[in-house]
Each structure stands twice: as C-alpha cells, then as structure tokens.
Amino acid sequence: MEKKAKKQIYLFHCAESEELARKVAEQSDSIQLQSIAWRKFDDGFPNLFINNAHDIRGQHVAFLASFSSPGVIFEQISAIFALPKLFIASFTLVLPFFPTGSFERMEEEGDVATAFTMARILSMIPKSRGGPTSVVIYDIHALQERFYFGDDVLPCFETGIPLLLQRLRQLPDADNITIAFPDDGAWKRFHMQLLNFPMVVCAKVREGDKRIVRIKEGIPEGRHVVIVDDLVQSGGTLIECQKVLTAHGAAKVSAYVTHAVFPKRSWERFVQNNADGSGNQFTYFWITDSCPFTVKEIDNRSPFEVISLASSIADALQI
C-alpha cells in the first residue's frame, strides 16, 4: 500500500508557546512556523496582525494556544476565530491544557461549570473551507467533557501517557515500576493505558475534622512507585501520597502529571533542599510542556524533568 503523503502544515502560535511551537516544527519538514504580531492598543485591547495571510490560502493551518490566564484568552480567541476565514483548506486548534477542565460539574445550585462555558466558546470557531475545526486537547480532566462541545468542532483527545511510558522504559529499574493513583478519579482516567504495571490506588478518608490519604489497594513495598495524575495545582495530595507510599515500604517515589499548573510558585515545595525538606522525597517529577510558564520556572531544578509534547503534537497535526 502506498504511503500517504504528509500534509503541509502552517503552524501559528501564541507568544508564550513559541518554544513548544519551534520544537513541533523541528519534528517534521512538513510543518512551517508562521507568526502573528501580538500588539496592543493604548487601552490594552489587542491590535493583532496575521502575517502572510495571503500565503496561507488553500493551506492546512494550525494554531498552538495556551490559555494560561483569563487575560490572554481573548486575544488568542480573536486570532483563532480569524484564521479559518482566510480561505484555508483546514484548521486545527491545539490547546494542550484545557484550563477549566476541573470545573466540569455543579455541586449546588449557583455553581458555574466553566468547563462547559469554555467548550461552548470553542465550539463557535468558524468552519474553514474543509469543514469543522479539529480541537486537540491533552489529558482533559474528565472524558465526559467531550460531550460539552458542539457539533461544529471535532474534539480530539490525546494523552501524554505514551511519552511517560517511553521515559519509564529508559530507567535502570524499569522492571520494578508500580503505578499509583492519588484517587479513584485518576485510576478511572488512566488505568486502561497502564495495565502492564502493578497498581496502587490511594484515597482520601475523613478522620475527625481531617482528610488523610490512605492506600485503598495495592502493595508498594520495595517498588519504584510512580504517581500518575492529569494535573497538579498546590501539590498537597501528591505529597501526602508520597508519604503514605514511603511509610508502606516503597523504595522510591516519583510523580507524573501532564499539566503542571502550580499557581503561586507551589512547585517550590518539591524542589530538593527547600526549606521544609519535602522536595527531596521524590526521585523524579515528570511534567510536560503544556504549561509554558511553569516549564520556564522549573528549568533545571531537580527533581523536575520535562517530557515534551512536541512529537505527539506533530503526529496529531497529521490526523
């Protein structure tokens, strides 16, 4: 069977995703970087210009976004809505981290499920000449969020787990790995992709006024245990999991999250030789580059190690 020719992709990106976009372009000669002038008027509102707009007519176009804060979303949405209208052959939005994904449900009347709001906004992206926009998202917090998107876009849910598996195979103790999940939600989200490993499932239980982490099932004794979750915020749950796993005899404890959000520099509590001594309890802490600001902050700080999504994104652009 004749090998299918690769699509030529014209890849635009927001300012903070420039480094990741360059890495994506390095993966294939079929990906060409493009640029947008991210200017502002005096009042602070966007004054944007898509460079080489005539040259992308009839071409396959993609945009690499990063919704790292509410303040940058509007200018990126403006560019995202403009690109499909430039007579392009197809349009793909790559949003590695869907930032409101953990706000996907209501617990009481009055709660606003902003995951649904964001999905509705993205569902309004204009069609290109080739049809609906493809929206590529990595390890969205809950798979049922697929149904929050309307029929005018095609959500494509990818995962960073294959990249983690590549890294685990490189470890000297690769045959002694056990995967741990901090809660049932993480187990439901990832266990089908990690069936070749022994597993430990943790759970938060209430004791008096406190909620503490306990091992619900599995045996960590003597193993290099890798805690897997989709994202980290303050990191408190991961630290409590590490403590209970070590107390039950784990030889080493590492962690992997696809999205290292770490608001208010909360990554500092994991850095070795930090003030409270907690950081040196993790052998490795793997993250992806889905959150560019975090990647810059933790550069070359042990135990952190960045696993780039670049190769996976390059493959997704050929779907």
Short mmCIF file of C-alpha atoms in Angstrom, two decimals:
data_model
loop_
_atom_site.label_atom_id
_atom_site.label_comp_id
_atom_site.label_asym_id
_atom_site.label_seq_id
_atom_site.Cartn_x
_atom_site.Cartn_y
_atom_site.Cartn_z
CA MET A 1 0.00 0.00 0.00
CA GLU A 2 1.38 3.39 -0.97
CA LYS A 3 2.40 5.55 1.96
CA LYS A 4 0.14 8.56 2.46
CA ALA A 5 1.89 11.88 1.87
CA LYS A 6 2.12 14.18 4.86
CA LYS A 7 0.05 17.35 4.92
CA GLN A 8 1.97 20.60 4.77
CA ILE A 9 1.01 22.45 7.97
CA TYR A 10 1.29 26.18 8.54
CA LEU A 11 1.64 26.46 12.33
CA PHE A 12 0.78 29.69 14.14
CA HIS A 13 1.21 30.07 17.90
CA CYS A 14 0.65 32.42 20.79
CA ALA A 15 3.61 34.26 22.27
CA GLU A 16 4.14 32.02 25.29
CA SER A 17 4.01 28.83 23.21
CA GLU A 18 6.80 29.89 20.86
CA GLU A 19 9.36 27.43 22.27
CA LEU A 20 6.98 24.47 22.06
CA ALA A 21 5.95 25.52 18.53
CA ARG A 22 9.61 25.51 17.45
CA LYS A 23 10.04 22.02 18.87
CA VAL A 24 6.93 20.85 17.00
CA ALA A 25 8.26 22.30 13.73
CA GLU A 26 11.59 20.53 14.28
CA GLN A 27 9.78 17.19 14.24
CA SER A 28 8.89 17.37 10.55
CA ASP A 29 9.76 19.23 7.36
CA SER A 30 6.03 19.34 6.65
CA ILE A 31 5.43 21.87 9.45
CA GLN A 32 6.24 25.53 8.78
CA LEU A 33 6.18 28.10 11.55
CA GLN A 34 4.14 31.24 10.97
CA SER A 35 3.75 34.35 13.07
CA ILE A 36 1.20 36.79 14.42
CA ALA A 37 2.02 40.31 15.64
CA TRP A 38 0.64 40.34 19.18
CA ARG A 39 0.34 44.11 19.57
CA LYS A 40 -1.91 46.13 21.87
CA PHE A 41 -3.66 49.46 21.59
CA ASP A 42 -3.02 52.07 24.25
CA ASP A 43 -6.11 50.96 26.11
CA GLY A 44 -4.72 47.43 26.42
CA PHE A 45 -7.02 45.70 23.93
CA PRO A 46 -5.46 43.51 21.22
CA ASN A 47 -4.18 45.00 17.98
CA LEU A 48 -3.37 41.82 16.08
CA PHE A 49 -1.96 41.18 12.63
CA ILE A 50 -1.71 37.75 10.97
CA ASN A 51 1.44 37.80 8.87
CA ASN A 52 1.43 36.29 5.36
CA ALA A 53 -2.36 35.98 5.35
CA HIS A 54 -2.49 35.65 1.54
CA ASP A 55 0.13 32.88 1.52
CA ILE A 56 -1.95 30.52 3.68
CA ARG A 57 -4.95 30.43 1.31
CA GLY A 58 -5.71 26.85 0.38
CA GLN A 59 -3.29 25.52 3.03
CA HIS A 60 -3.72 23.40 6.17
CA VAL A 61 -3.38 25.73 9.15
CA ALA A 62 -2.97 25.08 12.87
CA PHE A 63 -2.76 27.29 15.94
CA LEU A 64 -0.92 26.31 19.14
CA ALA A 65 -2.69 28.01 22.05
CA SER A 66 -2.00 28.42 25.75
CA PHE A 67 -4.88 29.68 27.89
CA SER A 68 -2.65 30.22 30.90
CA SER A 69 -4.75 33.02 32.37
CA PRO A 70 -8.06 34.77 31.61
CA GLY A 71 -6.10 37.82 30.47
CA VAL A 72 -4.61 36.11 27.40
CA ILE A 73 -7.64 34.15 26.25
CA PHE A 74 -9.44 36.97 24.42
CA GLU A 75 -6.51 37.88 22.14
CA GLN A 76 -5.95 34.24 21.23
CA ILE A 77 -9.65 33.62 20.62
CA SER A 78 -9.62 36.64 18.29
CA ALA A 79 -6.83 35.07 16.20
CA ILE A 80 -8.40 31.60 16.37
CA PHE A 81 -11.72 32.94 15.02
CA ALA A 82 -9.97 34.90 12.24
CA LEU A 83 -7.74 32.16 10.81
CA PRO A 84 -10.46 29.84 9.41
CA LYS A 85 -11.92 32.76 7.44
CA LEU A 86 -8.72 33.25 5.40
CA PHE A 87 -9.80 30.66 2.79
CA ILE A 88 -7.66 27.92 4.31
CA ALA A 89 -8.08 24.23 3.49
CA SER A 90 -8.47 23.11 7.12
CA PHE A 91 -7.95 24.42 10.64
CA THR A 92 -6.67 22.67 13.76
CA LEU A 93 -6.55 24.24 17.20
CA VAL A 94 -4.04 22.64 19.55
CA LEU A 95 -4.85 23.52 23.16
CA PRO A 96 -2.60 21.20 25.20
CA PHE A 97 -4.15 22.21 28.53
CA PHE A 98 -7.90 22.81 28.78
CA PRO A 99 -7.71 25.13 31.79
CA THR A 100 -11.25 24.96 33.12
CA GLY A 101 -11.44 21.17 32.84
CA SER A 102 -11.61 20.57 36.58
CA PHE A 103 -14.69 22.82 36.87
CA GLU A 104 -16.92 20.45 34.98
CA ARG A 105 -19.87 19.94 37.30
CA MET A 106 -22.22 21.63 39.74
CA GLU A 107 -22.31 20.60 43.37
CA GLU A 108 -25.03 23.05 44.36
CA GLU A 109 -27.38 25.46 42.64
CA GLY A 110 -25.45 28.56 41.66
CA ASP A 111 -22.17 26.84 40.73
CA VAL A 112 -20.97 27.74 37.23
CA ALA A 113 -19.40 24.87 35.27
CA THR A 114 -16.83 26.94 33.38
CA ALA A 115 -15.58 23.85 31.53
CA PHE A 116 -18.90 23.91 29.68
CA THR A 117 -18.54 27.66 29.03
CA MET A 118 -15.09 27.23 27.51
CA ALA A 119 -16.25 24.29 25.39
CA ARG A 120 -19.16 26.38 24.06
CA ILE A 121 -16.82 29.23 23.11
CA LEU A 122 -14.51 26.86 21.23
CA SER A 123 -17.50 25.23 19.57
CA MET A 124 -18.24 28.55 17.86
CA ILE A 125 -14.96 28.63 15.89
CA PRO A 126 -15.92 29.31 12.26
CA LYS A 127 -15.64 26.49 9.76
CA SER A 128 -12.80 26.58 7.24
CA ARG A 129 -13.24 25.57 3.59
CA GLY A 130 -12.50 21.99 4.68
CA GLY A 131 -15.20 21.85 7.33
CA PRO A 132 -15.24 21.90 11.15
CA THR A 133 -12.18 22.77 13.23
CA SER A 134 -10.28 19.97 14.92
CA VAL A 135 -9.56 20.78 18.58
CA VAL A 136 -6.65 18.79 20.03
CA ILE A 137 -6.53 18.63 23.85
CA TYR A 138 -4.22 16.58 26.06
CA ASP A 139 -5.48 14.65 29.08
CA ILE A 140 -8.64 16.63 29.67
CA HIS A 141 -9.70 16.31 33.29
CA ALA A 142 -12.82 14.24 32.61
CA LEU A 143 -13.54 12.33 29.42
CA GLN A 144 -17.25 13.18 29.56
CA GLU A 145 -16.27 16.76 28.72
CA ARG A 146 -16.16 15.54 25.12
CA PHE A 147 -19.93 16.00 25.16
CA TYR A 148 -19.69 19.65 26.19
CA PHE A 149 -18.50 20.54 22.67
CA GLY A 150 -21.00 21.28 19.94
CA ASP A 151 -21.24 19.57 16.56
CA ASP A 152 -19.40 22.37 14.74
CA VAL A 153 -15.97 21.30 16.04
CA LEU A 154 -14.24 17.93 16.26
CA PRO A 155 -12.60 17.44 19.68
CA CYS A 156 -9.59 15.14 19.53
CA PHE A 157 -8.47 13.97 22.98
CA GLU A 158 -4.80 12.96 23.12
CA THR A 159 -2.69 11.83 26.09
CA GLY A 160 0.85 12.21 27.34
CA ILE A 161 0.96 8.67 28.77
CA PRO A 162 2.82 7.13 25.77
CA LEU A 163 5.59 9.69 26.34
CA LEU A 164 5.74 8.74 30.01
CA LEU A 165 5.99 5.06 29.06
CA GLN A 166 8.96 5.84 26.81
CA ARG A 167 10.69 7.52 29.74
CA LEU A 168 9.93 4.69 32.16
CA ARG A 169 11.49 2.17 29.77
CA GLN A 170 14.74 4.14 29.99
CA LEU A 171 15.03 3.81 33.77
CA PRO A 172 17.59 1.40 35.24
CA ASP A 173 14.84 -0.09 37.43
CA ALA A 174 12.24 -0.23 34.64
CA ASP A 175 11.27 -3.76 35.67
CA ASN A 176 10.44 -2.61 39.21
CA ILE A 177 7.86 0.09 38.44
CA THR A 178 4.46 0.26 40.13
CA ILE A 179 1.90 2.89 39.12
CA ALA A 180 -0.03 4.69 41.86
CA PHE A 181 -3.13 6.83 41.53
CA PRO A 182 -3.93 9.54 44.11
CA ASP A 183 -7.67 8.84 43.92
CA ASP A 184 -10.33 6.83 42.11
CA GLY A 185 -10.73 9.58 39.54
CA ALA A 186 -7.13 9.27 38.39
CA TRP A 187 -7.48 5.48 38.29
CA LYS A 188 -10.58 5.71 36.09
CA ARG A 189 -8.85 8.23 33.85
CA PHE A 190 -5.58 6.35 33.23
CA HIS A 191 -5.57 2.72 34.35
CA MET A 192 -6.53 1.29 30.96
CA GLN A 193 -3.34 2.78 29.48
CA LEU A 194 -1.15 1.29 32.22
CA LEU A 195 -2.40 -2.28 32.53
CA ASN A 196 1.11 -3.76 32.20
CA PHE A 197 2.12 -2.39 35.61
CA PRO A 198 1.18 -3.36 39.16
CA MET A 199 -1.05 -0.65 40.60
CA VAL A 200 -1.70 1.10 43.88
CA VAL A 201 -4.83 3.18 44.41
CA CYS A 202 -4.90 5.79 47.16
CA ALA A 203 -7.95 7.52 48.62
CA LYS A 204 -8.72 10.41 50.91
CA VAL A 205 -10.62 9.36 54.04
CA ARG A 206 -12.03 11.51 56.80
CA GLU A 207 -10.71 11.12 60.34
CA GLY A 208 -12.43 13.57 62.63
CA ASP A 209 -12.02 17.01 61.08
CA LYS A 210 -9.15 15.94 58.82
CA ARG A 211 -8.96 14.21 55.45
CA ILE A 212 -5.94 11.96 55.17
CA VAL A 213 -4.57 9.82 52.35
CA ARG A 214 -4.68 6.06 52.74
CA ILE A 215 -3.79 3.16 50.45
CA LYS A 216 -7.04 1.67 49.20
CA GLU A 217 -5.49 -1.25 47.31
CA GLY A 218 -2.11 -2.46 46.05
CA ILE A 219 1.32 -3.14 47.55
CA PRO A 220 4.09 -0.53 47.16
CA GLU A 221 6.71 -2.34 49.25
CA GLY A 222 10.14 -2.50 47.60
CA ARG A 223 8.90 -0.87 44.39
CA HIS A 224 9.70 2.32 42.50
CA VAL A 225 6.21 3.82 42.65
CA VAL A 226 5.20 6.44 40.08
CA ILE A 227 2.14 8.54 40.99
CA VAL A 228 0.15 9.44 37.86
CA ASP A 229 -2.43 12.21 37.52
CA ASP A 230 -3.65 14.62 34.87
CA LEU A 231 -2.67 17.85 36.65
CA VAL A 232 -1.19 19.35 39.77
CA GLN A 233 -2.13 22.59 41.49
CA SER A 234 -0.75 23.05 45.02
CA GLY A 235 0.71 19.54 45.10
CA GLY A 236 -0.59 18.75 48.57
CA THR A 237 -2.25 15.49 47.57
CA LEU A 238 0.89 14.25 45.80
CA ILE A 239 3.00 14.95 48.88
CA GLU A 240 0.56 13.11 51.12
CA CYS A 241 0.55 10.16 48.70
CA GLN A 242 4.35 10.11 48.71
CA LYS A 243 4.39 10.00 52.49
CA VAL A 244 1.96 7.10 52.77
CA LEU A 245 3.68 5.13 49.99
CA THR A 246 7.05 5.55 51.67
CA ALA A 247 5.57 4.55 55.01
CA HIS A 248 4.35 1.32 53.36
CA GLY A 249 7.82 0.44 52.11
CA ALA A 250 8.15 1.99 48.65
CA ALA A 251 11.82 2.01 47.64
CA LYS A 252 11.40 5.19 45.57
CA VAL A 253 8.51 7.52 44.78
CA SER A 254 8.25 9.60 41.60
CA ALA A 255 5.36 11.51 40.02
CA TYR A 256 3.99 12.31 36.58
CA VAL A 257 1.40 14.92 35.65
CA THR A 258 0.58 16.10 32.15
CA HIS A 259 -0.30 19.63 33.28
CA ALA A 260 1.92 21.31 35.86
CA VAL A 261 -0.23 24.32 36.74
CA PHE A 262 1.49 25.16 40.06
CA PRO A 263 -0.17 28.52 40.89
CA LYS A 264 1.74 30.89 43.16
CA ARG A 265 5.03 29.01 42.58
CA SER A 266 3.74 25.99 44.50
CA TRP A 267 6.33 23.90 42.62
CA GLU A 268 8.87 25.20 45.14
CA ARG A 269 7.72 22.70 47.77
CA PHE A 270 9.01 19.87 45.53
CA VAL A 271 12.45 21.31 44.85
CA GLN A 272 15.30 19.49 46.57
CA ASN A 273 16.93 21.24 49.52
CA ASN A 274 13.94 23.52 50.01
CA ALA A 275 13.05 24.97 53.39
CA ASP A 276 10.77 22.23 54.71
CA GLY A 277 12.79 19.36 53.23
CA SER A 278 9.80 17.84 51.45
CA GLY A 279 11.13 18.19 47.91
CA ASN A 280 13.88 15.61 48.14
CA GLN A 281 11.35 12.83 48.74
CA PHE A 282 10.59 12.50 45.01
CA THR A 283 13.14 10.73 42.83
CA TYR A 284 11.66 12.18 39.63
CA PHE A 285 8.83 14.57 38.94
CA TRP A 286 7.91 14.39 35.25
CA ILE A 287 5.77 17.09 33.64
CA THR A 288 5.02 18.03 30.04
CA ASP A 289 5.39 21.45 28.43
CA SER A 290 1.62 22.02 28.25
CA CYS A 291 2.02 24.94 30.70
CA PRO A 292 4.90 27.02 29.24
CA PHE A 293 5.32 29.42 32.17
CA THR A 294 5.86 26.55 34.60
CA VAL A 295 8.45 24.98 32.29
CA LYS A 296 10.47 28.19 32.36
CA GLU A 297 10.25 28.48 36.14
CA ILE A 298 11.38 24.92 36.95
CA ASP A 299 14.13 24.75 34.30
CA ASN A 300 17.00 22.52 35.56
CA ARG A 301 15.52 22.21 39.04
CA SER A 302 15.63 18.70 40.49
CA PRO A 303 13.53 16.53 40.73
CA PHE A 304 11.65 18.05 37.77
CA GLU A 305 12.12 16.72 34.25
CA VAL A 306 10.16 17.97 31.24
CA ILE A 307 8.79 15.46 28.72
CA SER A 308 7.91 17.47 25.62
CA LEU A 309 4.61 17.01 23.81
CA ALA A 310 6.23 18.19 20.56
CA SER A 311 6.44 14.82 18.81
CA SER A 312 2.89 13.91 19.82
CA ILE A 313 1.53 17.27 18.61
CA ALA A 314 3.36 16.87 15.28
CA ASP A 315 1.68 13.49 14.85
CA ALA A 316 -1.74 14.88 15.84
CA LEU A 317 -1.48 17.58 13.17
CA GLN A 318 -1.42 14.83 10.53
CA ILE A 319 -4.73 13.28 11.64
#
